[in-house]
Coordinates of C-alpha atoms and ligand atoms in Angstrom, one line a residue:
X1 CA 67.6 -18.3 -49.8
X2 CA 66.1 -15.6 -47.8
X3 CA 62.7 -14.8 -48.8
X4 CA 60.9 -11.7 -46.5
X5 CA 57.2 -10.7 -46.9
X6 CA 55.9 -7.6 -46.3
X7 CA 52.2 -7.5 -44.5
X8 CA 50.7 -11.1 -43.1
X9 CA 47.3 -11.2 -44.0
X10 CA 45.4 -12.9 -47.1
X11 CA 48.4 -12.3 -50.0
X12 CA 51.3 -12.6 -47.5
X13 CA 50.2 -15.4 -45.1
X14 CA 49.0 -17.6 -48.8
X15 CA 52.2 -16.7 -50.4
X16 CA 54.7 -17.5 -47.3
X17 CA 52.6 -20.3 -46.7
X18 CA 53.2 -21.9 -50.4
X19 CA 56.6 -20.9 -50.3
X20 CA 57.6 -22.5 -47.0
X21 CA 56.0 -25.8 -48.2
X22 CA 58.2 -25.7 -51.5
X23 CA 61.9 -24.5 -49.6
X24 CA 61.8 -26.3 -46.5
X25 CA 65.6 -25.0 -45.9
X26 CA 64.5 -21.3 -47.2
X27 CA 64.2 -18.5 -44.7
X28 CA 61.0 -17.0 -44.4
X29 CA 60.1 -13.9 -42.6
X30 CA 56.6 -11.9 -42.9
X31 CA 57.0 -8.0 -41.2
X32 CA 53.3 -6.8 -40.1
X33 CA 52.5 -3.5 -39.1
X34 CA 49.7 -4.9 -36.8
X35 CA 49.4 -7.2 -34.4
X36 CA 47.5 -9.8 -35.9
X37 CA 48.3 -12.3 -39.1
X38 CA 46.1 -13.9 -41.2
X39 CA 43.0 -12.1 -40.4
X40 CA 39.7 -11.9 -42.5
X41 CA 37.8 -8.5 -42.5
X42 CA 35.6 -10.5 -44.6
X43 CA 34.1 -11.2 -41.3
X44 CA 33.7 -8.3 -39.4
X45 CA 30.1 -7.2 -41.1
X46 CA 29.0 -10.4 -39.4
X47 CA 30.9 -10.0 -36.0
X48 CA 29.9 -6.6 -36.0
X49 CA 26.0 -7.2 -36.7
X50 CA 26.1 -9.7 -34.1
X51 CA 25.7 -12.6 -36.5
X52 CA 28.7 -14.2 -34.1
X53 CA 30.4 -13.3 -30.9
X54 CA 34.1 -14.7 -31.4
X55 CA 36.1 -12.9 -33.3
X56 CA 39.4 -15.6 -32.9
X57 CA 37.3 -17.0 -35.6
X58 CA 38.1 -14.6 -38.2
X59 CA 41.7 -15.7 -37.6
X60 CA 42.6 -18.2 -40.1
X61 CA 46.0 -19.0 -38.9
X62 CA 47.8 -18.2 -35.6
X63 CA 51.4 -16.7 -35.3
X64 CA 51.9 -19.8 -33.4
X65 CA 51.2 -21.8 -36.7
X66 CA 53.4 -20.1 -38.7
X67 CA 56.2 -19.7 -36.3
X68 CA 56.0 -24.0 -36.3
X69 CA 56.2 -24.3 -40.1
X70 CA 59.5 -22.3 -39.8
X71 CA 58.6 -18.6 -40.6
X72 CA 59.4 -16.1 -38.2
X73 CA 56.6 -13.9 -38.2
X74 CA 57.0 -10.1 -36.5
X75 CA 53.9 -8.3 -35.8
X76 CA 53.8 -4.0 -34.4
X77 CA 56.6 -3.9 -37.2
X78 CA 56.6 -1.5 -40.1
X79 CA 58.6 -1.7 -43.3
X80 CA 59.5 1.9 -44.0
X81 CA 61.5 1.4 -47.1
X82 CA 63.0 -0.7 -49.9
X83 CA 66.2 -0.2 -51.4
X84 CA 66.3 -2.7 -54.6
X85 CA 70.1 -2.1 -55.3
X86 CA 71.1 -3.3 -51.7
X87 CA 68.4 -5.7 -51.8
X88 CA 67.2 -4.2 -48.3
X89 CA 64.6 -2.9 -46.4
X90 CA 64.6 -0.5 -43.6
X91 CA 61.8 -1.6 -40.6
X92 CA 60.7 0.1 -37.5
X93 CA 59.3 -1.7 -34.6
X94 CA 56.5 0.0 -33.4
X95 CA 56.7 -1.0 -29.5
X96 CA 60.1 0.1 -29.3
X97 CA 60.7 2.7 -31.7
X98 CA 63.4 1.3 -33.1
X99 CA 64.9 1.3 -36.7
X100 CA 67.1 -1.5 -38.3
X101 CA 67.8 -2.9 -41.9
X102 CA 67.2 -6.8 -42.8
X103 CA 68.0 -7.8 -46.3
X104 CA 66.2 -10.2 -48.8
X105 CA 67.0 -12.4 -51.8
X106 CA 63.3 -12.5 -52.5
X107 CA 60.8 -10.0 -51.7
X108 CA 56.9 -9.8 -51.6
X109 CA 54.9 -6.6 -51.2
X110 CA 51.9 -8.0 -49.9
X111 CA 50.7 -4.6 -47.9
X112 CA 47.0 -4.7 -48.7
X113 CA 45.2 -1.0 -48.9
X114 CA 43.0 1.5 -46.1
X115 CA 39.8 2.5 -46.5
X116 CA 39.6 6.0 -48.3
X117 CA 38.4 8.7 -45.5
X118 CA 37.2 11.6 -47.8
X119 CA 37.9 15.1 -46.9
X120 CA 34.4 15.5 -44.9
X121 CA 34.3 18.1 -42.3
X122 CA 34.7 17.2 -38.7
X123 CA 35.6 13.7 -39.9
X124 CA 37.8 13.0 -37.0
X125 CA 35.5 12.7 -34.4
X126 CA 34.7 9.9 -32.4
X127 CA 31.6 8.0 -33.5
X128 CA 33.0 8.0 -37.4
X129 CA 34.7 5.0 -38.3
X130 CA 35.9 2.9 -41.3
X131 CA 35.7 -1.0 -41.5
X132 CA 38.9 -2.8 -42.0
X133 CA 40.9 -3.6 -38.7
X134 CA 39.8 -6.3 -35.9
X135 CA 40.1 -3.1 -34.0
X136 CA 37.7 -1.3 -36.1
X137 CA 35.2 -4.4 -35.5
X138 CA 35.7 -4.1 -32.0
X139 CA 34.7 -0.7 -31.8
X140 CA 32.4 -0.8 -33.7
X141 CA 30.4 -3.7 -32.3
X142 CA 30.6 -1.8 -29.2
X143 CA 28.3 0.8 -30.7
X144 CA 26.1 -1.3 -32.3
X145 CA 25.2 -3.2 -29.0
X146 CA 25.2 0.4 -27.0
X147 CA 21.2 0.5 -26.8
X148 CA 21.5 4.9 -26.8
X149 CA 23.2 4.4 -30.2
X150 CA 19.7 4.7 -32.2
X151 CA 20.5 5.7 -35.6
X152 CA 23.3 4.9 -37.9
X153 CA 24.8 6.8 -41.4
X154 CA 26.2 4.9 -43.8
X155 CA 28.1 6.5 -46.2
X156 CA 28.6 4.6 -49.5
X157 CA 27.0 2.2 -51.2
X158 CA 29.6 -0.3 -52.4
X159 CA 29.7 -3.9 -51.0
X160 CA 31.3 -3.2 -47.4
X161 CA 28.5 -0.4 -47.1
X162 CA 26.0 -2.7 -48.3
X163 CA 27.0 -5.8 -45.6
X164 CA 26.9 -3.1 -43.2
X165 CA 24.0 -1.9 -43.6
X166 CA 22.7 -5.6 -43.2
X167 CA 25.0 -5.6 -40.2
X168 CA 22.9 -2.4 -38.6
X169 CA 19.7 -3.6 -38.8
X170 CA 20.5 -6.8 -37.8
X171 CA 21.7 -4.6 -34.3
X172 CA 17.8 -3.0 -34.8
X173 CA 19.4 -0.1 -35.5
X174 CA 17.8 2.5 -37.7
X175 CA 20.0 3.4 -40.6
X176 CA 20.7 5.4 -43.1
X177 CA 22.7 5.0 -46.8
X178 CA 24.1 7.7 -48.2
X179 CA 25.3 7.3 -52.3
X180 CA 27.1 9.7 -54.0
X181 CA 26.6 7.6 -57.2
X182 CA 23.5 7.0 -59.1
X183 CA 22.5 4.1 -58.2
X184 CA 23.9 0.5 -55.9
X185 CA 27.5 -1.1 -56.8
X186 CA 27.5 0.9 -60.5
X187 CA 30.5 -0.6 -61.1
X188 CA 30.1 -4.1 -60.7
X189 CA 26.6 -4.7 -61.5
X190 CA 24.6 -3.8 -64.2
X191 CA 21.1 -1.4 -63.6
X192 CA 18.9 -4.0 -63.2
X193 CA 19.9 -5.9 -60.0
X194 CA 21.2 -2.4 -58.4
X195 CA 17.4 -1.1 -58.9
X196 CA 16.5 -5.1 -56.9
X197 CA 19.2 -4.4 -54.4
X198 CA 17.9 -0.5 -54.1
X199 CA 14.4 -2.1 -53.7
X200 CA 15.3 -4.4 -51.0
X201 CA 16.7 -2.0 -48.6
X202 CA 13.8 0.4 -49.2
X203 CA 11.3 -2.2 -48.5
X204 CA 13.4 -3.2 -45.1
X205 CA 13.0 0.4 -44.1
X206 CA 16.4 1.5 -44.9
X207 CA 16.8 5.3 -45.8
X208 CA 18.2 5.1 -49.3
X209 CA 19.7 8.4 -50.3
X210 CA 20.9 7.7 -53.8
X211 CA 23.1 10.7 -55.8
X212 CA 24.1 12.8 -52.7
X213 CA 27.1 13.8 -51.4
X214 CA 28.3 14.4 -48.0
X215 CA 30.4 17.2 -47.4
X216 CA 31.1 16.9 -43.5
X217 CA 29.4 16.5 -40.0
X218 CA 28.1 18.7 -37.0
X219 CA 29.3 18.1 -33.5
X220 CA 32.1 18.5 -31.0
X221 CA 33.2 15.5 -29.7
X222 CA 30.7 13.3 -31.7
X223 CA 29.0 13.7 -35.0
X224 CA 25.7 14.5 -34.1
X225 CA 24.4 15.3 -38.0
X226 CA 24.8 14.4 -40.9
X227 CA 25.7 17.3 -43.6
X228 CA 25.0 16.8 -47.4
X229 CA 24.4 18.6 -50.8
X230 CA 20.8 18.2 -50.1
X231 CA 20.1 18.2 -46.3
X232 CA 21.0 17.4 -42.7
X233 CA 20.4 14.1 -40.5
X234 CA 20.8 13.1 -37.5
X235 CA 23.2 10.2 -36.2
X236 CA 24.4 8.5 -33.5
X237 CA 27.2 6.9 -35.8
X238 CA 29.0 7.4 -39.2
X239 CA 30.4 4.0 -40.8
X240 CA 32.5 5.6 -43.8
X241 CA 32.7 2.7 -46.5
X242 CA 34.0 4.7 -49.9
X243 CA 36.2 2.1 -51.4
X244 CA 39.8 1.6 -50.5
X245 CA 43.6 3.0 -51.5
X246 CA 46.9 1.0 -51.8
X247 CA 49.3 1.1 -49.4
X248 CA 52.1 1.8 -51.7
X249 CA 53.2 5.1 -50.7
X250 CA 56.5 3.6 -48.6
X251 CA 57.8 2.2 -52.5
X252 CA 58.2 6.0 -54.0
X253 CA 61.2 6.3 -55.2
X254 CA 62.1 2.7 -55.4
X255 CA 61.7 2.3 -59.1
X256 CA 58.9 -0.3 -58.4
X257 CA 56.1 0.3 -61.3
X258 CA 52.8 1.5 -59.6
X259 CA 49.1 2.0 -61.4
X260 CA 47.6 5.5 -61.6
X261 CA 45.9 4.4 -58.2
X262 CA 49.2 3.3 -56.8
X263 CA 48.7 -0.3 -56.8
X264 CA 52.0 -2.4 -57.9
X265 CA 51.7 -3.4 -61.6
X266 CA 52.5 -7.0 -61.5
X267 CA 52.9 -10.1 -64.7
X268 CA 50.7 -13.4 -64.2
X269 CA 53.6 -14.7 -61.9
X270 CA 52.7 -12.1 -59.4
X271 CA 56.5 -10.1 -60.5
X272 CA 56.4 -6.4 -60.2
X273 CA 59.4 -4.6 -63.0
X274 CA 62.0 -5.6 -60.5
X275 CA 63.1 -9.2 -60.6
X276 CA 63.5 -10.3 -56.8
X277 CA 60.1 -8.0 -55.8
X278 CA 56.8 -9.6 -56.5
X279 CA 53.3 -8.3 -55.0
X280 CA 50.0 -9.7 -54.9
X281 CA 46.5 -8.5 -53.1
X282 CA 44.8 -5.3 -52.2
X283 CA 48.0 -3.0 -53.0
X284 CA 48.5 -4.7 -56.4
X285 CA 46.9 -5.3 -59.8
X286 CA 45.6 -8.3 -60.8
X287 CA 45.7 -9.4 -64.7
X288 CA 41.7 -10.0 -66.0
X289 CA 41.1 -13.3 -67.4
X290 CA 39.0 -12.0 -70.4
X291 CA 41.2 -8.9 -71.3
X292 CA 44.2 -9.7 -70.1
X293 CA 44.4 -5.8 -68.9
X294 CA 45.6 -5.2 -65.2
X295 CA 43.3 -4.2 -63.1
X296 CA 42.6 -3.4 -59.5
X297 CA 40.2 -5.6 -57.7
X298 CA 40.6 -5.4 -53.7
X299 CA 39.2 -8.7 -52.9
X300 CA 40.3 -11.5 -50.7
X301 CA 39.8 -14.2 -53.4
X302 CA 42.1 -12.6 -55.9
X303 CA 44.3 -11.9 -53.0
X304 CA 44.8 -15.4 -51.6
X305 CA 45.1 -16.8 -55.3
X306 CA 47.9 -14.6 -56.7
X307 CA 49.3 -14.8 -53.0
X308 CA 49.8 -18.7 -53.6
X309 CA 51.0 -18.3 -57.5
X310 CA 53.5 -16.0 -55.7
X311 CA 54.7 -18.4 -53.2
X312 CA 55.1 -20.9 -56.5
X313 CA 57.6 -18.3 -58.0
X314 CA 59.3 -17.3 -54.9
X315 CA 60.3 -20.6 -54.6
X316 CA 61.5 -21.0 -58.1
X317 CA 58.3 -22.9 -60.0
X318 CA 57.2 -20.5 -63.0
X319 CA 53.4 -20.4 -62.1
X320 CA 50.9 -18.1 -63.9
X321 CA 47.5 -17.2 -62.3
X322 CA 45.0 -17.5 -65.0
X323 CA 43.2 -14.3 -64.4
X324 CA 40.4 -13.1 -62.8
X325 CA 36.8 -13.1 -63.3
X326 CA 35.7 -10.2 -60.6
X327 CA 33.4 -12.8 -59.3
X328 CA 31.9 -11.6 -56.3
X329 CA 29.1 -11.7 -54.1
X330 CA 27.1 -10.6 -51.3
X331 CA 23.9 -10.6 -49.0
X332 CA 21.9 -7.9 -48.1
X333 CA 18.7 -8.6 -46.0
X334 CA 16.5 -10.2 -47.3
X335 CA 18.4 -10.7 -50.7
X336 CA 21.7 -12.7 -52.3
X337 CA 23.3 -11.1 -55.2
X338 CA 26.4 -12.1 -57.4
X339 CA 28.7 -11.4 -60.4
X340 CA 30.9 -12.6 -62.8
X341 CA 32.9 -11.4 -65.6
X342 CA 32.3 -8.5 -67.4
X343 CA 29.1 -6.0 -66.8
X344 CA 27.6 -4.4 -69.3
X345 CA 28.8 -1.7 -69.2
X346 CA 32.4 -2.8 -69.2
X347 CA 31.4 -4.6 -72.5
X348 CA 30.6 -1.4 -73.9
X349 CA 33.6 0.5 -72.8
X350 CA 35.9 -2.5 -74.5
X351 CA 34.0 -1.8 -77.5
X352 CA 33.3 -5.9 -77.5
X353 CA 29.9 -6.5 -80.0
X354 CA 27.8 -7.8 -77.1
X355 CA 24.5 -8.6 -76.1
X356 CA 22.6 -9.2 -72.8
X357 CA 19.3 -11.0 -71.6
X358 CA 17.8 -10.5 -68.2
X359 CA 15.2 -13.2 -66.8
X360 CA 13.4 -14.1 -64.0
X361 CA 12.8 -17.3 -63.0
X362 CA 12.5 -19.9 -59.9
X363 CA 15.2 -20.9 -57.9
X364 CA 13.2 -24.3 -57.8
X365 CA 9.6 -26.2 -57.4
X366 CA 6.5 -24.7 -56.5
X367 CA 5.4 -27.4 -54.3
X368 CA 8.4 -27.8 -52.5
X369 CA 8.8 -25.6 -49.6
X370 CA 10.4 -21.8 -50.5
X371 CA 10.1 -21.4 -54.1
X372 CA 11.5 -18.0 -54.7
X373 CA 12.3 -15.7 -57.8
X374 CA 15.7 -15.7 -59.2
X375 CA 17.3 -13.0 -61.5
X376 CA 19.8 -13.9 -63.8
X377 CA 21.5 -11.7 -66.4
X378 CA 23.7 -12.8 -69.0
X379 CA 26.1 -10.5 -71.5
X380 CA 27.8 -12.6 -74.2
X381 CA 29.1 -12.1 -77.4
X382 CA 26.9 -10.4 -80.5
X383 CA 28.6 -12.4 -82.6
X384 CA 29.8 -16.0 -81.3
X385 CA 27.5 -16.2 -78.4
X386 CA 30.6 -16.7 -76.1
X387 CA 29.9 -15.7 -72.4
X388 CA 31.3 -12.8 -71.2
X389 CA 29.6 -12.1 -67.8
X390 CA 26.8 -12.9 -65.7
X391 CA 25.2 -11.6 -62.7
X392 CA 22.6 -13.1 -60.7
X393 CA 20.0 -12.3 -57.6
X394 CA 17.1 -13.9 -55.3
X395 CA 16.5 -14.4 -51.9
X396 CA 17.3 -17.5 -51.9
X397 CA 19.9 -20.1 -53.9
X398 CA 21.0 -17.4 -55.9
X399 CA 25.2 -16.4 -55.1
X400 CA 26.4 -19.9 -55.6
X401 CA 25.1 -20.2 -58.9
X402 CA 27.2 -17.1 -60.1
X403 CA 30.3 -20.5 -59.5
X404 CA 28.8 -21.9 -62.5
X405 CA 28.7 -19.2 -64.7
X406 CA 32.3 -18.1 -63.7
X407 CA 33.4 -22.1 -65.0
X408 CA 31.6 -21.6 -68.0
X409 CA 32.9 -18.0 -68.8
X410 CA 36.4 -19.3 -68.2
X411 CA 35.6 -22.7 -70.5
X412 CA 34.7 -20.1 -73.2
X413 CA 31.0 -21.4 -73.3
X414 CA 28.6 -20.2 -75.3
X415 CA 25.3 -19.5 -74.0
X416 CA 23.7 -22.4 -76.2
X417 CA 26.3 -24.8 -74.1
X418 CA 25.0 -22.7 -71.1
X419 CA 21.4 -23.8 -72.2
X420 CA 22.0 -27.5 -72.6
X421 CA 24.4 -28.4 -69.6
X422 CA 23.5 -31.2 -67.5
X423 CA 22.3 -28.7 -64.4
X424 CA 21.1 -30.7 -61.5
X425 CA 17.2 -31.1 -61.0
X426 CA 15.8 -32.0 -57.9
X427 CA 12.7 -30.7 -56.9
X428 CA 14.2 -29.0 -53.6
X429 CA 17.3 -27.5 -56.0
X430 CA 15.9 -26.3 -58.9
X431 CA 13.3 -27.1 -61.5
X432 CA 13.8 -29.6 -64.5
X433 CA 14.7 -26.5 -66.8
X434 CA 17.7 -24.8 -64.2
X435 CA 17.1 -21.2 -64.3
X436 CA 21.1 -20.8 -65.6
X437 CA 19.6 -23.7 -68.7
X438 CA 17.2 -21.0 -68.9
X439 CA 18.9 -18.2 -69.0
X440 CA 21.4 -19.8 -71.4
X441 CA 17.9 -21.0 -73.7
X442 CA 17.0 -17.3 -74.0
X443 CA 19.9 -15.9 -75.2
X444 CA 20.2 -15.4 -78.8
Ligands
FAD501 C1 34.5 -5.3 -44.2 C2 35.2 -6.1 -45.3 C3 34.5 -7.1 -45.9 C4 35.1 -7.8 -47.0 N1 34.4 -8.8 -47.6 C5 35.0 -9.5 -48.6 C6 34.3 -10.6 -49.2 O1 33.2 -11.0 -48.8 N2 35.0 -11.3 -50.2 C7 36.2 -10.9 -50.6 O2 36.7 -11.6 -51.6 N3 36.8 -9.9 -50.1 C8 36.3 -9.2 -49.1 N4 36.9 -8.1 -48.5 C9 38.3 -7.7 -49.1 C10 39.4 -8.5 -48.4 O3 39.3 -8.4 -47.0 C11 40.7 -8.0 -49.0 O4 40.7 -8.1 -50.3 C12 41.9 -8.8 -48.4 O5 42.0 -8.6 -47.0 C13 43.2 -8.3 -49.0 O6 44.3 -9.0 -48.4 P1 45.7 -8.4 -48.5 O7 46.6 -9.4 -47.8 O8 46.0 -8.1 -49.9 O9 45.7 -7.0 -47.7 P2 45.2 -6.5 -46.3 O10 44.1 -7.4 -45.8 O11 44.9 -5.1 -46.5 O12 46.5 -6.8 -45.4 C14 47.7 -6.1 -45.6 C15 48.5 -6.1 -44.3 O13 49.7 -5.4 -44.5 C16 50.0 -4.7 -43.4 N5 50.9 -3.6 -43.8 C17 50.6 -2.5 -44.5 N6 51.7 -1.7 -44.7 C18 52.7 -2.3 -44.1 C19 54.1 -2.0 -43.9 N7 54.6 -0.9 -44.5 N8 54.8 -2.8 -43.1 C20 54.3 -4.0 -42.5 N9 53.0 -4.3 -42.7 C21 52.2 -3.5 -43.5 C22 48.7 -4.2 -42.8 O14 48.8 -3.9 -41.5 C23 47.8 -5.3 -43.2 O15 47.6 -6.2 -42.0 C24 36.4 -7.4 -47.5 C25 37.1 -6.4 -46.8 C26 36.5 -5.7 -45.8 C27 37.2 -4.6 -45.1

């Protein structure tokens, strides 16, 4: 058995990993286009913003670890094609220029996706970068420790532009956000904690541009401005953070289903429409645990999870990923935020009878040491009071408890079995009514 795997980061490295440990005997080779394997961009916001210094440590694995388990791993090489009759793929090594063929009996397509660079003007000059390569990070952290660079432009207000943001200032850099949407993360929180979140980075002097769009930049070798619908603004440096593409364009032709986004449209065992080809991570879809739909969710828990379910079905066990959640979550300054399940909105546009409640309460005691406020909204059923999604924010204690609702959602609780779990209560945790009990109490 021959099993190769195409890109060696989170999907790739989880699925090889898996495999190897199933088929001992089975060969196992992961082509990468870079030069490192297993590497978490998760990290660079904090590497960047100077939160740490080593960026090894965003290396999970080493190549050295993988070659020892048994799978040849081969970095600076590129699969160019696929050609599912032959059962082949055509690879170029980057260093050398040269072309060969290697064929598979099992295949995964595990390329991940690049940042989206809109068409701005001028956006190839120097001091405009994405975030998604340790090379990125390394630039980048260069600027943000160059004293002269004084004020940043972010542009997009997603998650990566957010943590960036948080990255900047942390660097005591000025910056500036630039939205094109109306408000914060539109579409994976609901109003409510995008107007906290928009509040936050106001009140940490962040210029918050919301429902503007950039069309391009001034400058020769560097953008020195900032050009919008509505204005022009200096900057010492652009971060672009727009959302991210598939890398799926090498599979034209190949008869290899792809989403109107070009993401490989895979089953719950992680099989694209081909047999022998399965796919899992940022170039794929990802079945949704509460509508069973496929959808596209570029995030390095989804990616890792189907990525392992994959390595379970490359080596012949018939495992199903049970779906995901979307649950996510960030920090930004001063302030934690988290989600899970389906937003309002979302709820509406599945036509699903809902309804929602939105509290604020205490993340725990008064008279223990950093009581803070905690927001948590809850969207549930009109009719059976199931749980269908939850989001939650504070400064303090507040992601984590997003865990909880995701295991309820997936149990199928209600929110009256929300309001009377056995929460912990300990005066430093939480208060003897758990803001989620809460929450849970409230909603009728
Ligand atoms: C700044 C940042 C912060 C993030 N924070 C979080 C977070 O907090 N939580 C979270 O869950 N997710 C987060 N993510 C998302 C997460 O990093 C991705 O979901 C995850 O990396 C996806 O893994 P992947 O293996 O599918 O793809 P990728 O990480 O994109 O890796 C794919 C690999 O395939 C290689 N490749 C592509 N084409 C070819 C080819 N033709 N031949 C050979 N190799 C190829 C690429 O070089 C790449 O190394 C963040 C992402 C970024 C950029």
């Amino acid at each position: 058995m021959k099993i190769v795997i195409i890109g060696g980061i989170a999907a790739g490295t989880s699925a090889v990993a898996k495999a190897r440990r199933l088929l001992p005997d089975a060969q196992c080779i992961m082509y990468e286009k870079g030069e490192v394997v297993s590497f978490g961009s998760c990290g660079l916001p904090y590497f960047i913003g100077d939160f740490f210094n080593d960026e090894n440590e965003m290396i999970a694995r080493s190549i050295a670890a993988f070659e020892k388990s048994g799978v040849t791993v081969k970095t600076g090489h590129e699969v160019l094609s696929v050609d599912p009759e032959k059962k082949e793929i055509t690879v170029k090594n980057l260093a050398t220029g040269e072309i060969f063929t290697d064929n598979y009996d099992q295949l995964m397509i595990a390329t991940g996706s690049t940042p989206i660079m809109p068409p701005f003007t001028n956006r190839d000059l120097k001091n405009i970068s994405v975030v998604k390569t340790l090379s990125d990070g390394q630039k980048l952290k260069k600027y943000a420790e160059d004293e002269k660079i004084k004020d940043v432009t972010i542009i997009g207000g997603g998650s990566i532009g957010l943590e960036m943001a948080h990255a900047m200032q942390h660097q005591g850099k000025n910056v500036r956000m630039i939205q094109l949407e109306e408000r914060l993360l539109p579409d994976a929180f609901d109003h409510e904690i995008s107007e906290l979140m928009a509040d936050t980075l106001i009140n940490a002097g962040i210029d918050l541009h919301i429902k503007e769009t950039v069309v391009g930049f001034n400058g020769s070798v560097n953008a020195e401005s900032v050009i919008t619908n509505k204005g022009e603004y200096p900057t010492d440096l652009v971060i672009v953070a727009t959302g991210v593409r598939p890398n799926t364009a090498f599979l034209k032709d190949t008869g290899i289903e792809l989403d109107k986004n070009g993401a490989v449209i895979i089953n719950k065992r992680g099989q694209t429409n081909l047999e022998n080809i399965y796919s899992a991570g940022d170039c794929a879809t990802i079945p949704h645990f509460l509508t069973d739909e496929n959808i596209y969710v570029p995030l390095a828990t989804g990616a890792n999870k189907m990525g392992r379910i994959v390595g379970e079905n490359l080596a012949g066990n018939k495992k199903e990923y049970p779906g995901s959640l979307v649950t996510s979550g960030l920090k930004i300054l001063g302030m934690e935020a988290a989600r899970t399940g389906l937003t309002e909105q979302q709820a509406k546009e599945l036509n699903i009878p809902f309804k929602s409640v939105f509290i604020k309460d205490k993340n725990h005691t008064s008279y223990y040491p950093g009581q803070k406020d905690i927001y948590i909204k809850l969207i549930y059923h009109a009719d059976t009071k199931v749980l269908l999604g939850g989001q939650i924010a504070g400064e303090s204690d507040a992601v984590l408890r997003i865990d909880t609702l995701a295991a309820a959602i997936f149990a199928k609780m209600t929110t009256e079995d929300l309001g009377f779990l056995d929460l912990v209560y300990a005066p430093p945790f939480s208060r003897t009514w758990e803001a989620l009990n809460v929450a849970g109490n409230v909603a009728k």
